[in-house]
CSV table of C-alpha atoms in Angstrom, one decimal:
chain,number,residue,atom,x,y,z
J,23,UNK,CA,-39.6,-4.3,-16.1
J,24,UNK,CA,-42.9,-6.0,-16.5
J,25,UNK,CA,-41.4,-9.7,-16.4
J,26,UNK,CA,-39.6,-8.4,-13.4
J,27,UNK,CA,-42.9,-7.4,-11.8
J,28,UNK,CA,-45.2,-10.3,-13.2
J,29,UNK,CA,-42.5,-12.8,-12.3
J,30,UNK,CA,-42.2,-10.9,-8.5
J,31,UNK,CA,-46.8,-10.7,-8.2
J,32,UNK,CA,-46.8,-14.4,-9.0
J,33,UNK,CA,-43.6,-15.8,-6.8
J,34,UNK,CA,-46.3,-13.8,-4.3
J,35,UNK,CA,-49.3,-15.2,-5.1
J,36,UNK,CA,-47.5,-18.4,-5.0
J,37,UNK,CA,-46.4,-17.8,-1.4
J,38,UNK,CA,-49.7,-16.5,-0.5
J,39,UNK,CA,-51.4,-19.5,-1.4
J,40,UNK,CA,-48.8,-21.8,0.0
J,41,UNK,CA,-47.7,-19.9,3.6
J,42,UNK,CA,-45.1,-22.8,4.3
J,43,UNK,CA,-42.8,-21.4,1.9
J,44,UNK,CA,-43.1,-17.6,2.5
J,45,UNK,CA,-40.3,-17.5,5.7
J,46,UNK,CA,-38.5,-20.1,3.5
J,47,UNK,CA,-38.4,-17.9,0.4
J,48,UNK,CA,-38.0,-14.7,2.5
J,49,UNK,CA,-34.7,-16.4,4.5
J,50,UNK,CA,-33.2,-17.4,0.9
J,51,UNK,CA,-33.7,-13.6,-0.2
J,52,UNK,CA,-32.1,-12.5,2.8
J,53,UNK,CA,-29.0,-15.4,2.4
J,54,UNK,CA,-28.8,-13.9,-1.2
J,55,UNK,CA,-28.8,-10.5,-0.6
J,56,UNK,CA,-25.9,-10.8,2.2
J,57,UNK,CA,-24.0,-12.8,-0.2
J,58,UNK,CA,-24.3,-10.1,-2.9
J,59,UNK,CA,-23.4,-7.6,-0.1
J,60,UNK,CA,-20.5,-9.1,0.9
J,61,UNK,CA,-19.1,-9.7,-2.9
J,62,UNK,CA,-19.9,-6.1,-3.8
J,63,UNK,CA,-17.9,-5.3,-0.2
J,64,UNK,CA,-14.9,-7.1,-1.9
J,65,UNK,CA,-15.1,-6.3,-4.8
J,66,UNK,CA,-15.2,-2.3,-3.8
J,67,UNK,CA,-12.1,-3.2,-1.5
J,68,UNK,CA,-10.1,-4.6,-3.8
J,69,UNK,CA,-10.9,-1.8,-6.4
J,70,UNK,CA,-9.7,1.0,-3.9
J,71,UNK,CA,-6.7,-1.0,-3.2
J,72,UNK,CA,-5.7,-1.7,-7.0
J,73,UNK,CA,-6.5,2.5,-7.4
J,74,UNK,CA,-4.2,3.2,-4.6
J,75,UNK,CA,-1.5,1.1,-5.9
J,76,UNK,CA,-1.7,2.4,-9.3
J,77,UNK,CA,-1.8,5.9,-8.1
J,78,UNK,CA,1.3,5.3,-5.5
J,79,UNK,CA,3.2,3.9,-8.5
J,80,UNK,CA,2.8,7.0,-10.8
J,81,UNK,CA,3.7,8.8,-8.1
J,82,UNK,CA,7.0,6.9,-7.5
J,83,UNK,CA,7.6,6.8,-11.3
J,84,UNK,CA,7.7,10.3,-10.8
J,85,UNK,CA,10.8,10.4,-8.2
J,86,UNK,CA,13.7,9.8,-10.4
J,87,UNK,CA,12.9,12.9,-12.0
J,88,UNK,CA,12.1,14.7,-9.2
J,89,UNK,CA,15.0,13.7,-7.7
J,90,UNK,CA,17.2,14.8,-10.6
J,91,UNK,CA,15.6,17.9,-10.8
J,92,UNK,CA,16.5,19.0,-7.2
J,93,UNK,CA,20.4,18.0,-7.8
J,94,UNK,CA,20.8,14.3,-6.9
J,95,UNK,CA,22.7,12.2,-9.0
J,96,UNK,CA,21.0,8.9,-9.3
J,97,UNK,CA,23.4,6.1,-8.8
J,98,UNK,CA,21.5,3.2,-8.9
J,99,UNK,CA,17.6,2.4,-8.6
J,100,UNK,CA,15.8,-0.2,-6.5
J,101,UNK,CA,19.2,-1.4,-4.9
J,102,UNK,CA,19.8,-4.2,-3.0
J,103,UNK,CA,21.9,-5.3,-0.2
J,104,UNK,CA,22.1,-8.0,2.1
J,105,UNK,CA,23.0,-7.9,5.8
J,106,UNK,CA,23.4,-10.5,8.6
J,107,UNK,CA,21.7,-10.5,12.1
J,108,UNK,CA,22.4,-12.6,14.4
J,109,UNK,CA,19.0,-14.5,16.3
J,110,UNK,CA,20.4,-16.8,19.1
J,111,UNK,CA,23.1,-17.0,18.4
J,112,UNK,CA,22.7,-18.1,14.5
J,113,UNK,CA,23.5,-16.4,11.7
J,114,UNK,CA,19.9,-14.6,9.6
J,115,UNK,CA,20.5,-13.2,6.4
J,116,UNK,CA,18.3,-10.3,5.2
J,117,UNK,CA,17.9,-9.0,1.6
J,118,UNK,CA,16.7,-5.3,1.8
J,119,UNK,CA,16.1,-3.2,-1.1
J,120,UNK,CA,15.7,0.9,-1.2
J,121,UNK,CA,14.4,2.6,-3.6
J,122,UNK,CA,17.3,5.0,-5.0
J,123,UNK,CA,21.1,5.6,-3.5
J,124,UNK,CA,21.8,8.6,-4.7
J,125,UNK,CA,24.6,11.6,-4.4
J,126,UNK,CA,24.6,15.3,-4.0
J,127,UNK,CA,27.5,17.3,-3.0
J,128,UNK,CA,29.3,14.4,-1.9
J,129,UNK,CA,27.4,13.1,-0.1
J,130,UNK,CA,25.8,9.2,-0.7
J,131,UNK,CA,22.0,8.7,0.2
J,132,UNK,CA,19.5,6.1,0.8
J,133,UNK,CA,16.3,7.6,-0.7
J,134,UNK,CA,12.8,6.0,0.0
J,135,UNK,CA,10.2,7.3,-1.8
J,136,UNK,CA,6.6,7.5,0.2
J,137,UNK,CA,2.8,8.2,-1.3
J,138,UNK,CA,-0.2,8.8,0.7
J,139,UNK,CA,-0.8,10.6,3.8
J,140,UNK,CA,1.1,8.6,6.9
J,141,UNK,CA,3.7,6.7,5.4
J,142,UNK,CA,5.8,10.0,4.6
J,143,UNK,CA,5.2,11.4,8.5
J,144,UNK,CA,8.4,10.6,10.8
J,145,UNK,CA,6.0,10.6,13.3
J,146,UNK,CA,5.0,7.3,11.6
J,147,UNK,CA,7.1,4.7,13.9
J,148,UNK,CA,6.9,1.9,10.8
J,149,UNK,CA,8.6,4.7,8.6
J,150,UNK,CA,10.9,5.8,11.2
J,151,UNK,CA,12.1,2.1,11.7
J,152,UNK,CA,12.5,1.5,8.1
J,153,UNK,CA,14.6,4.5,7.8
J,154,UNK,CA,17.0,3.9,10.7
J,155,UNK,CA,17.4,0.2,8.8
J,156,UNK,CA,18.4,1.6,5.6
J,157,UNK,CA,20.8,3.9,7.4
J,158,UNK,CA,22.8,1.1,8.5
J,159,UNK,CA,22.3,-1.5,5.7
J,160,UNK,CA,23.5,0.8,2.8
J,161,UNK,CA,26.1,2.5,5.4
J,162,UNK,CA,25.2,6.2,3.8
J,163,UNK,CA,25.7,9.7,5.0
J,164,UNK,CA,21.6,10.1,5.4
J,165,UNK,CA,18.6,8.9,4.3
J,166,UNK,CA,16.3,10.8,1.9
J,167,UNK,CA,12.0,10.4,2.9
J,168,UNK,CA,10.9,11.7,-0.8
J,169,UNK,CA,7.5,13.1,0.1
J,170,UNK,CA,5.8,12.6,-3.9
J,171,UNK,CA,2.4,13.8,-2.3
J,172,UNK,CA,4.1,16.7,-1.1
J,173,UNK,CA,6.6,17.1,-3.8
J,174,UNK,CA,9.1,17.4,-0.6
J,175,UNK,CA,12.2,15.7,0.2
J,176,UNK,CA,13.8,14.9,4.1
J,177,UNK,CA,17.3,14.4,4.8
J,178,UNK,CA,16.8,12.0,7.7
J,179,UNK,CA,20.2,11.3,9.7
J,180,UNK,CA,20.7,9.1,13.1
J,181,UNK,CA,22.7,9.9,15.8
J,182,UNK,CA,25.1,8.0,16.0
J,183,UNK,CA,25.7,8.9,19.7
């Protein structure tokens, strides 16, 4: 702590006695400290990201056995398909992957499992639209929102009408 403050009276004695370098020296402090700002900004931002991710993947980890426990039978986890658009005419291929299909009373389900506060709301039109595809990719009775916040599950189904 004393270097810090002999080293800070000296850099001002230093400027005092030569006043062509004090806005200099000032303008590099202020350059340095908005570059430390804006690291520490990025570095706090990709912190609560990387927390939010790990905490959204226990969650998930957490939906098999959920699932289980409330009487689906898991048939197959993370499954793909692929389906084809067509965009002017020509032919798009999409690969789309859910979560979990799974059955319960006979019945086959997409089943998307959703953390945090807005992605498991219907009200959420991203959600909603990502529901409605896996409805007609996987060609199921329903589509299950698992709610792992809320330790809720949705049985979402589209009118077909």
């Amino acid at each position: 702590m004393v270097v810090i403050v002999g080293l800070g009276s000296e850099l001002w004695e230093f400027v005092g006695q030569n006043p062509g370098y004090g806005s200099t020296a000032i303008l590099a402090l202020l350059v340095v400290l908005l570059l430390a700002r804006e690291w520490f900004s990025r570095v706090w931002r990709r912190f609560v990201i990387l927390r939010r991710q790990r905490r959204a993947y226990s969650l998930e980890r957490g939906a098999l056995p959920f699932l289980e426990a409330q009487g689906f039978f898991i048939e197959a986890v993370q499954a793909r398909t692929h389906y084809r658009l067509l965009v002017d005419g020509e032919p798009e291929d999409i690969e789309l992957r859910v979560d979990f299909i799974v059955r319960k009373r006979g019945r086959r389900f997409a089943a998307d499992v959703k953390t945090g506060t807005e992605a498991p709301r219907l009200r959420n039109p991203a959600t909603r639209r990502q529901l409605l595809e896996y409805q007609l990719a996987y060609e199921v009775d329903g589509v299950l929102l698992v709610d792992m916040e809320g330790k809720a599950i949705r049985c979402v189904q589209f009118p077909e009408d």
